[in-house]
PDB file of C-alpha atoms and ligand atoms in Angstrom:
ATOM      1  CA  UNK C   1       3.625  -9.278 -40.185  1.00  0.00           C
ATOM      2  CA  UNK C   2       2.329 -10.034 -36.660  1.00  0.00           C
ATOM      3  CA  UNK C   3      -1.487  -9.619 -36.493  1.00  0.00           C
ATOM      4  CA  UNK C   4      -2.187 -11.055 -32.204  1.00  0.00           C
ATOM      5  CA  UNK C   5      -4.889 -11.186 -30.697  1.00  0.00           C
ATOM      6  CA  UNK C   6      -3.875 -10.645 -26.660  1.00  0.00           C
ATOM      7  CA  UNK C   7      -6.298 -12.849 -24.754  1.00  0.00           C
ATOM      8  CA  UNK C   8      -7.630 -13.488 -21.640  1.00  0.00           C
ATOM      9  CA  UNK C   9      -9.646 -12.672 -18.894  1.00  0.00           C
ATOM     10  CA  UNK C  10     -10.471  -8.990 -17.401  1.00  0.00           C
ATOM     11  CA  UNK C  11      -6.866  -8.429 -15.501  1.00  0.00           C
ATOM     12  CA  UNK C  12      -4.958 -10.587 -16.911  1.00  0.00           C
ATOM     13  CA  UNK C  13      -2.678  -8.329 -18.038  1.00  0.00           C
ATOM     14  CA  UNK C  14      -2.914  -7.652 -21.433  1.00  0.00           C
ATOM     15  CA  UNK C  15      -2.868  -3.630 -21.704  1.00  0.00           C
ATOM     16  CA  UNK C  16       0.323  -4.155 -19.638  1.00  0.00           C
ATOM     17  CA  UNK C  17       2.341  -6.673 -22.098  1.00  0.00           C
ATOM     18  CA  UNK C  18       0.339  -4.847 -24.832  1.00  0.00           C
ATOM     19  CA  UNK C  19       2.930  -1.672 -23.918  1.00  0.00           C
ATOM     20  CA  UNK C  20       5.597  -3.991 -24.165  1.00  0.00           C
ATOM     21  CA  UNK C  21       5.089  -6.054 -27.138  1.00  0.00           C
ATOM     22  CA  UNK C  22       4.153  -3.251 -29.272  1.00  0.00           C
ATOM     23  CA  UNK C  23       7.796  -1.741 -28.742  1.00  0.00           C
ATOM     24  CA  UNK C  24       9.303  -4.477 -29.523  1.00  0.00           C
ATOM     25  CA  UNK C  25       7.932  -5.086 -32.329  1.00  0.00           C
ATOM     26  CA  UNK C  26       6.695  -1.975 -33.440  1.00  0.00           C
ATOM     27  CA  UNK C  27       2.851  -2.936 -33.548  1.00  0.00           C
ATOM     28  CA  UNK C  28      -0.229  -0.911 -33.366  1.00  0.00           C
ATOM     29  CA  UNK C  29      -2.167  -1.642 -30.645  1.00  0.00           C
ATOM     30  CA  UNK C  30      -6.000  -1.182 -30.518  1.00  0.00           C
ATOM     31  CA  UNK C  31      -7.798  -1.641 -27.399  1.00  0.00           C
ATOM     32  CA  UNK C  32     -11.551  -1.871 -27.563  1.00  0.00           C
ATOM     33  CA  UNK C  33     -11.964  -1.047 -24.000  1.00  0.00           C
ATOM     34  CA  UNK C  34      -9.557   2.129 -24.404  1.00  0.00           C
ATOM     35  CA  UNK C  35     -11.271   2.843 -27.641  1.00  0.00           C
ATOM     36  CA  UNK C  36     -15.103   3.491 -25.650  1.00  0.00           C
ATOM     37  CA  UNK C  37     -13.580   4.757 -22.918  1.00  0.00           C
ATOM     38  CA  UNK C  38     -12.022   7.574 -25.167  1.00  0.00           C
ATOM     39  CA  UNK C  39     -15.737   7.856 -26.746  1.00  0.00           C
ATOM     40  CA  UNK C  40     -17.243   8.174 -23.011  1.00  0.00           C
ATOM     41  CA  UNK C  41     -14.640  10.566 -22.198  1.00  0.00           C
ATOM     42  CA  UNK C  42     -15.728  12.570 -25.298  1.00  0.00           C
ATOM     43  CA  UNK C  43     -19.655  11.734 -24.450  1.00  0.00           C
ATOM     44  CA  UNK C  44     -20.278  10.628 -28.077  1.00  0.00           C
ATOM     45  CA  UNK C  45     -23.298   9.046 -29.377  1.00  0.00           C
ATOM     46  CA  UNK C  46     -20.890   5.724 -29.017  1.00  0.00           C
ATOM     47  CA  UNK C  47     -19.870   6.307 -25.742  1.00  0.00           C
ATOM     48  CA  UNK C  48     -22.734   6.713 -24.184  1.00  0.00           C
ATOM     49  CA  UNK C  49     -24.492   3.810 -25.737  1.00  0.00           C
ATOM     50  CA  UNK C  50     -21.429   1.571 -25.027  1.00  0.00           C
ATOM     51  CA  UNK C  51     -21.083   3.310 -20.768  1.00  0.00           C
ATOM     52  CA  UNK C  52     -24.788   1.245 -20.327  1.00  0.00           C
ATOM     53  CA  UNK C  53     -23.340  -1.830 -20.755  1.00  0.00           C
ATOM     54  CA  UNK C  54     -19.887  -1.331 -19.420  1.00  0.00           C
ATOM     55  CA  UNK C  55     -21.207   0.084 -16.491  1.00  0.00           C
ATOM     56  CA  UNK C  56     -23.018  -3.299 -15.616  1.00  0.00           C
ATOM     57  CA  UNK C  57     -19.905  -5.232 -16.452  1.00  0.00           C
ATOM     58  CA  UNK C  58     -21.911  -6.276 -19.705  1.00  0.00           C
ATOM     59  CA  UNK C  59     -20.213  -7.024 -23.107  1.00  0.00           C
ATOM     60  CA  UNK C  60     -21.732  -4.202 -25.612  1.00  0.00           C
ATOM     61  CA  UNK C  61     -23.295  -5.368 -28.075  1.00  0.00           C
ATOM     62  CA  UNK C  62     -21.856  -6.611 -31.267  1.00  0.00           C
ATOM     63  CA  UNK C  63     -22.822  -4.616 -33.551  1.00  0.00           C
ATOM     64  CA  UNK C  64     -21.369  -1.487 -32.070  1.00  0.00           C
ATOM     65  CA  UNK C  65     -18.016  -2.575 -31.288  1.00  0.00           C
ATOM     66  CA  UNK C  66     -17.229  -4.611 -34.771  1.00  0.00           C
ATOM     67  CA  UNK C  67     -17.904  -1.422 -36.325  1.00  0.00           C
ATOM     68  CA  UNK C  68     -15.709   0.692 -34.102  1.00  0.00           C
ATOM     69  CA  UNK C  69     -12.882  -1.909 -34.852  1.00  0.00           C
ATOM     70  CA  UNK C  70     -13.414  -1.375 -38.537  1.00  0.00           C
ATOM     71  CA  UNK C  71     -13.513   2.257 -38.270  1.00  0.00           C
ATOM     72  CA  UNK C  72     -10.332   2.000 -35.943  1.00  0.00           C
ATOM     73  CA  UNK C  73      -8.321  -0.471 -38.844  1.00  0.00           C
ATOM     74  CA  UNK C  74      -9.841   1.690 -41.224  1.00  0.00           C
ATOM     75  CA  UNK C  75      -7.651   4.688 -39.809  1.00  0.00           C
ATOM     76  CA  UNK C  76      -4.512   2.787 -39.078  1.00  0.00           C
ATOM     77  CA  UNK C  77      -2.305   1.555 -41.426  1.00  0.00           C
ATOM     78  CA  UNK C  78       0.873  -0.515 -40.269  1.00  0.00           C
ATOM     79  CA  UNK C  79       2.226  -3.019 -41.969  1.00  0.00           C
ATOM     80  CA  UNK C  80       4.113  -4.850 -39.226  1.00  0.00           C
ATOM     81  CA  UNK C  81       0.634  -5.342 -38.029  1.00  0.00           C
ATOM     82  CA  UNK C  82      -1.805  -5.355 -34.629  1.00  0.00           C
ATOM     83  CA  UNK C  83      -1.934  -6.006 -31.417  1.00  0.00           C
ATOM     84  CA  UNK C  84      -5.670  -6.390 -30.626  1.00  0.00           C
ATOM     85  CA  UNK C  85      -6.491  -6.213 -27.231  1.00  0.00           C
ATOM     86  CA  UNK C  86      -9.910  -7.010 -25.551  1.00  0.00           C
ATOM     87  CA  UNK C  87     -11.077  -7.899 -28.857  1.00  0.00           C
ATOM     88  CA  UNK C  88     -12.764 -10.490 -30.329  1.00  0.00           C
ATOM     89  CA  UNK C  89     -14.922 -10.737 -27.090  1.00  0.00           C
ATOM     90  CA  UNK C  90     -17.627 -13.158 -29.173  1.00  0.00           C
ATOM     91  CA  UNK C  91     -17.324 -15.590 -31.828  1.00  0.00           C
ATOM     92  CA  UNK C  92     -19.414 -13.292 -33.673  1.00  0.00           C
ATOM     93  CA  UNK C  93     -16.764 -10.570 -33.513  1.00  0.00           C
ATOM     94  CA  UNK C  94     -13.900 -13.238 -34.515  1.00  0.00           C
ATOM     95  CA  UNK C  95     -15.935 -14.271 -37.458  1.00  0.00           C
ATOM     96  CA  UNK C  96     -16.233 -10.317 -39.075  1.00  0.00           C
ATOM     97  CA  UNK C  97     -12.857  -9.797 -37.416  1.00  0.00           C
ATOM     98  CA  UNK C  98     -12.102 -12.845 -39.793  1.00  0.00           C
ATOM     99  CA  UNK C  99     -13.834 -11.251 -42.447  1.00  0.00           C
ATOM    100  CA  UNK C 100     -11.857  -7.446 -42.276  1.00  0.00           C
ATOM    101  CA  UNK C 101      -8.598  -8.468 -42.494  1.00  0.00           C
ATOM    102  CA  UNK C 102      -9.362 -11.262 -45.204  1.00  0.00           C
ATOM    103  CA  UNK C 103     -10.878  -8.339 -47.151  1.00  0.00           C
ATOM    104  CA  UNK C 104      -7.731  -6.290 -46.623  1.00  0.00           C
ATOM    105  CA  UNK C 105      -5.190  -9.123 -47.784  1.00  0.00           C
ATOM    106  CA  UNK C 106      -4.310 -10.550 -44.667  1.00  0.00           C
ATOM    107  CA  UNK C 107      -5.481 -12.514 -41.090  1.00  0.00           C
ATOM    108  CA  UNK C 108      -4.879 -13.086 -37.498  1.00  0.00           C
ATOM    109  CA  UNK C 109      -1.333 -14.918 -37.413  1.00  0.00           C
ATOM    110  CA  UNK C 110      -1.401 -15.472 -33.399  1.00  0.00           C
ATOM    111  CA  UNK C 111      -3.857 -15.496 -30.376  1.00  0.00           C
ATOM    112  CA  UNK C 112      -1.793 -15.531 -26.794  1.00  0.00           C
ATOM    113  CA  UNK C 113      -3.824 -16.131 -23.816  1.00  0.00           C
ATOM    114  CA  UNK C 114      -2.911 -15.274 -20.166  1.00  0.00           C
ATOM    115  CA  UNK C 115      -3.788 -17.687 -18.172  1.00  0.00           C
ATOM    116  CA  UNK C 116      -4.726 -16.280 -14.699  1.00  0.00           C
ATOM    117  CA  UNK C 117      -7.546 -17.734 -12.042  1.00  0.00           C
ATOM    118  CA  UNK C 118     -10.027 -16.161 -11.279  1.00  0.00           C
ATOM    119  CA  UNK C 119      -9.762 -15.174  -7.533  1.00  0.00           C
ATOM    120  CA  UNK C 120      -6.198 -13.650  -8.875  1.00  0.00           C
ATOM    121  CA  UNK C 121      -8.024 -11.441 -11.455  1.00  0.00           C
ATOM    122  CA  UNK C 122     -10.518 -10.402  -8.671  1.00  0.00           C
ATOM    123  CA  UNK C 123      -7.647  -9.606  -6.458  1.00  0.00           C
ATOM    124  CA  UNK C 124      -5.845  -7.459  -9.435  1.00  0.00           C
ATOM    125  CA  UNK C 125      -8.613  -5.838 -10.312  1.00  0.00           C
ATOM    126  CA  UNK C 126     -10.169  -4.398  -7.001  1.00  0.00           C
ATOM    127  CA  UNK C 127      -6.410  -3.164  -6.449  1.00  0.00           C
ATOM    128  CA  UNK C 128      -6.228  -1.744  -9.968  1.00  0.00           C
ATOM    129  CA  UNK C 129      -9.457  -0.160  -9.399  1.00  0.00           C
ATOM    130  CA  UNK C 130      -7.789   1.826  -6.389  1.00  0.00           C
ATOM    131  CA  UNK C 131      -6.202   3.943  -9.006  1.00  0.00           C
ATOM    132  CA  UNK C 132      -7.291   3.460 -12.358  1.00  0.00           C
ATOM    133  CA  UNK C 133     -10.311   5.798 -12.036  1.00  0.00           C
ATOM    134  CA  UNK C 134     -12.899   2.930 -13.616  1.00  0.00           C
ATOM    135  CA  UNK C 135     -16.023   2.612 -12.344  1.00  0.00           C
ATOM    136  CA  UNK C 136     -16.462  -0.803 -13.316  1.00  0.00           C
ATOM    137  CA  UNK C 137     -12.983  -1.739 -11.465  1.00  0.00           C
ATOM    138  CA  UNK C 138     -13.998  -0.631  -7.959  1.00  0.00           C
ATOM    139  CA  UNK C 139     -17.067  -3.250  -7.311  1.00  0.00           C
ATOM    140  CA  UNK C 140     -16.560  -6.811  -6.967  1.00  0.00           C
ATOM    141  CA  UNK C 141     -20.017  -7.672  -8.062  1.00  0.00           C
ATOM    142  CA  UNK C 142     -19.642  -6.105 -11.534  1.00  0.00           C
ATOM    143  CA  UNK C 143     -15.972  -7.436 -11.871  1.00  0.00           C
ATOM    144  CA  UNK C 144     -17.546 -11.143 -11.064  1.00  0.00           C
ATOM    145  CA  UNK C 145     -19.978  -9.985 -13.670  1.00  0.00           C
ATOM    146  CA  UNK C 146     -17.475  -9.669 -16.324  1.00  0.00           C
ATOM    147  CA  UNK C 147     -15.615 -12.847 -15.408  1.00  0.00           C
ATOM    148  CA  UNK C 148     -18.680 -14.809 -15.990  1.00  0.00           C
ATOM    149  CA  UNK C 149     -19.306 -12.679 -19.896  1.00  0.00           C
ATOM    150  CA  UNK C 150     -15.634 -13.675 -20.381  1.00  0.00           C
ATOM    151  CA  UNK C 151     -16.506 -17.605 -19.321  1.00  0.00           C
ATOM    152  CA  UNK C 152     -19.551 -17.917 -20.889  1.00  0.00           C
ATOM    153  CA  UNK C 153     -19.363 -15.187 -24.490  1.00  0.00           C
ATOM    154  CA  UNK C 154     -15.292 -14.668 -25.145  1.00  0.00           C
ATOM    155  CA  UNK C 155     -13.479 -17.776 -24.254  1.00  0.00           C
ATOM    156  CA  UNK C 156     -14.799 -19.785 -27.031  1.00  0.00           C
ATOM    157  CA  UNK C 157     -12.471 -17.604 -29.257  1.00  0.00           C
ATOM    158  CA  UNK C 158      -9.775 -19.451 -28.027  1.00  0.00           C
ATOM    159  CA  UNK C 159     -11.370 -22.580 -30.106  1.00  0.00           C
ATOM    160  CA  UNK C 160     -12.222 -20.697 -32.381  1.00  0.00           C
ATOM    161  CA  UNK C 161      -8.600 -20.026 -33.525  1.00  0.00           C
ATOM    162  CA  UNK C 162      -7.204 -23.194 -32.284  1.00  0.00           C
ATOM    163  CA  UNK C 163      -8.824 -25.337 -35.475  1.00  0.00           C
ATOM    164  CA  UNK C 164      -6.422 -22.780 -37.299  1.00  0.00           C
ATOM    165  CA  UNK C 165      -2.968 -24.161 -34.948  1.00  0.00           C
ATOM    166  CA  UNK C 166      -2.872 -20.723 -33.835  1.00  0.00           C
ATOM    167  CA  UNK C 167      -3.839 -20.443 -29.985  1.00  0.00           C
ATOM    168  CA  UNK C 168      -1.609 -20.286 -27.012  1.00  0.00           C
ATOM    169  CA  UNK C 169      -1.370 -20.401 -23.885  1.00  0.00           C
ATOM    170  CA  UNK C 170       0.805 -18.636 -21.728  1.00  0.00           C
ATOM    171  CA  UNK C 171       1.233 -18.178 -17.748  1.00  0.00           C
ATOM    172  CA  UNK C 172       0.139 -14.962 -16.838  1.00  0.00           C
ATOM    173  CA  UNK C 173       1.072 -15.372 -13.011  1.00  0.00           C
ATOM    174  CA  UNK C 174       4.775 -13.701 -12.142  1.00  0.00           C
ATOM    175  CA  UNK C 175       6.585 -10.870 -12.928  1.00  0.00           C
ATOM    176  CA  UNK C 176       5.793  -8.390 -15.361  1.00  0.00           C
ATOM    177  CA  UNK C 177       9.282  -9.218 -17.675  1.00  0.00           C
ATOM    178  CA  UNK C 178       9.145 -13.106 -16.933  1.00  0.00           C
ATOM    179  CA  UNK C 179       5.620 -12.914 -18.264  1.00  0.00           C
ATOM    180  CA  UNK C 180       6.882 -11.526 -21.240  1.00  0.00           C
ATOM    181  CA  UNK C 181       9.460 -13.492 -22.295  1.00  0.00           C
ATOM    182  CA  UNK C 182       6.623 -16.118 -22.432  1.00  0.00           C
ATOM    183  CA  UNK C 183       4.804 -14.085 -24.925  1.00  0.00           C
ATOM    184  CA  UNK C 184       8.130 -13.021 -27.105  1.00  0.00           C
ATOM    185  CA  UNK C 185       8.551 -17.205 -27.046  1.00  0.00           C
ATOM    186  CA  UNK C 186       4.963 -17.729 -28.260  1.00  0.00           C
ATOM    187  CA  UNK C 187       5.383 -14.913 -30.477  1.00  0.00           C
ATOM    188  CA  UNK C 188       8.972 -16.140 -31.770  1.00  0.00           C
ATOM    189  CA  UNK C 189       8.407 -20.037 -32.669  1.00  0.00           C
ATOM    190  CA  UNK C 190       7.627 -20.687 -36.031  1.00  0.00           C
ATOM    191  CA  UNK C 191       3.541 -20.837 -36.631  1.00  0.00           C
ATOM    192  CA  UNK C 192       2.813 -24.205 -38.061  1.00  0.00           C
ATOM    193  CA  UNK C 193       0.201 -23.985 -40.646  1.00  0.00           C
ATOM    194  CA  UNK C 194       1.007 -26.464 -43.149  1.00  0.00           C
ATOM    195  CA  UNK C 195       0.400 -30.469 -42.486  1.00  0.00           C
ATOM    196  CA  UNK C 196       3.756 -31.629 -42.638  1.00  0.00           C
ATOM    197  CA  UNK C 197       5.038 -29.969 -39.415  1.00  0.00           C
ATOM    198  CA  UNK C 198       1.758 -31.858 -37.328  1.00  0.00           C
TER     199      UNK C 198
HETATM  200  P1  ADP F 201     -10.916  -5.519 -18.949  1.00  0.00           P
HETATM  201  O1  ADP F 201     -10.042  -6.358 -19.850  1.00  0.00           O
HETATM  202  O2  ADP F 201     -10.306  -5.231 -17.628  1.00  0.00           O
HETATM  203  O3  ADP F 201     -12.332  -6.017 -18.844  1.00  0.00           O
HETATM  204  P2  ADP F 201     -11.363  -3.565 -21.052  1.00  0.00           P
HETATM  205  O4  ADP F 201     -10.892  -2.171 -21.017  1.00  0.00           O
HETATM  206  O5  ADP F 201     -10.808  -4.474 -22.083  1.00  0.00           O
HETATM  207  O6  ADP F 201     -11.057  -4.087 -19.584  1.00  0.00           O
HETATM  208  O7  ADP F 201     -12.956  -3.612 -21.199  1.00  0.00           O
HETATM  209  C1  ADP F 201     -13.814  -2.844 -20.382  1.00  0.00           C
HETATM  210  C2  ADP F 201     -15.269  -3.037 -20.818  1.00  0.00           C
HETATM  211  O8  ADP F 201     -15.432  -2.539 -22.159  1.00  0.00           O
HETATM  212  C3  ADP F 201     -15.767  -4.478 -20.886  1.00  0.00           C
HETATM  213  O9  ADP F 201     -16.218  -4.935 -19.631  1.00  0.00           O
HETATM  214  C4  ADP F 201     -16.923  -4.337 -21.910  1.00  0.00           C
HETATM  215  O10 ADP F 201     -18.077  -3.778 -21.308  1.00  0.00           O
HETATM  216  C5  ADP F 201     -16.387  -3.309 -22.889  1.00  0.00           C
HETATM  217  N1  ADP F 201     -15.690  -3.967 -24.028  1.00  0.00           N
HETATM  218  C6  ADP F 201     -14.361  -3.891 -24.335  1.00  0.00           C
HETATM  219  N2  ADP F 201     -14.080  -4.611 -25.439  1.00  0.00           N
HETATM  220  C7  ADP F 201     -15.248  -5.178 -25.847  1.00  0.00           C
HETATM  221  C8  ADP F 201     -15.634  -6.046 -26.902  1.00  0.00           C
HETATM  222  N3  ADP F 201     -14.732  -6.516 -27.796  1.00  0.00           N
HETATM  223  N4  ADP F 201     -16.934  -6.424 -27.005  1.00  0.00           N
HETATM  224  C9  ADP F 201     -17.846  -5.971 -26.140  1.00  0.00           C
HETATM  225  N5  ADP F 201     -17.570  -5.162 -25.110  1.00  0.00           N
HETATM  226  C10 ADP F 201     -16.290  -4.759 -24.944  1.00  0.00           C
END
């Protein structure tokens, strides 16, 4: 079972080797920000809480998107396991994500993080945003906005599941396959989680 968390910073690429992955592994993948933008799209009481925030390039608040993720795992049952993409975005979330899966018999076996800069992801994004119909894609102020959430809220996650051997980093800069043969490496190695192999 492969339960990964696909990190790193908005536009790094992780709903495109999300696609990928889950193929070749045959994974489910959730995607928080897919998961409110379905909910806006339907103009739920969710969605429209959760548009405020997104809107503003804002993380929404805890509360409301660790109990969309339960609902989500709640619904989906595959045991070859997750891809989770865009989420944990706060220690907070990584602690009850921590919590969910330990309650259903299992845990987070990998966390891959793309490694992009940040005038790249500016650069990706304001050209995604050319297409991709998202508000929050087509000003640079809010996508600067959600860089700094990412520095300063999600990318202590990446510690967080470090003290369990379990973070990696990967280059997310070059082509779309090369990329992932990085990940299917990360993916691939054995996971160390016993002393001995230190
Ligand atoms: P990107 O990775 O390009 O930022 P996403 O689709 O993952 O795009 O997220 C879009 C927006 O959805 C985020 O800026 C944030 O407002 C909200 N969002 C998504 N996932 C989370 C999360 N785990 N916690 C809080 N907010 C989230």
């Amino acid at each position: 079972m492969i339960n990964l968390i696909l990190f790193g910073p908005p536009g790094s690429g992780k709903g495109t080797q999300a696609k990928t992955i889950v193929e070749k592994f045959d994974l489910t993948h959730i995607s928080t920000g897919d998961l409110f933008r379905y909910e806006i799209g339907n103009k739920t009481p969710l969605g429209i809480k959760a548009k405020k925030y997104m809107d503003d390039g804002l993380l929404v608040p805890d509360e409301v998107t660790i109990g969309m993720l339960e609902n989500k795992l709640d619904n989906s049952n595959n045991p070859n396991g997750y891809i989770l993409d865009g989420f944990p975005r706060t220690i907070a979330q990584a602690s009850a994500l921590d919590a969910m899966l330990k309650e259903r018999g299992t845990k987070v076996t990998h966390l891959i993080a793309l490694d992009v800069d940040d005038n790249e992801i500016v650069k990706r994004i304001m050209e995604r945003g050319k297409t991709s119909g998202r508000a929050d894609d087509r000003n640079e102020e809010i996508v600067r906005q959600r860089i700094e959430q990412y520095n300063e809220l999600t990318s202590p996650v990446y510690g967080h599941y470090d003290k369990f051997g379990i973070s990696k980093k990967v280059d997310g800069i070059g082509e779309i396959d090369e990329i992932f043969n990085r990940i299917y490496d990360a993916l691939t190695v054995p996971v160390c989680d016993s002393q001995e192999c230190n």
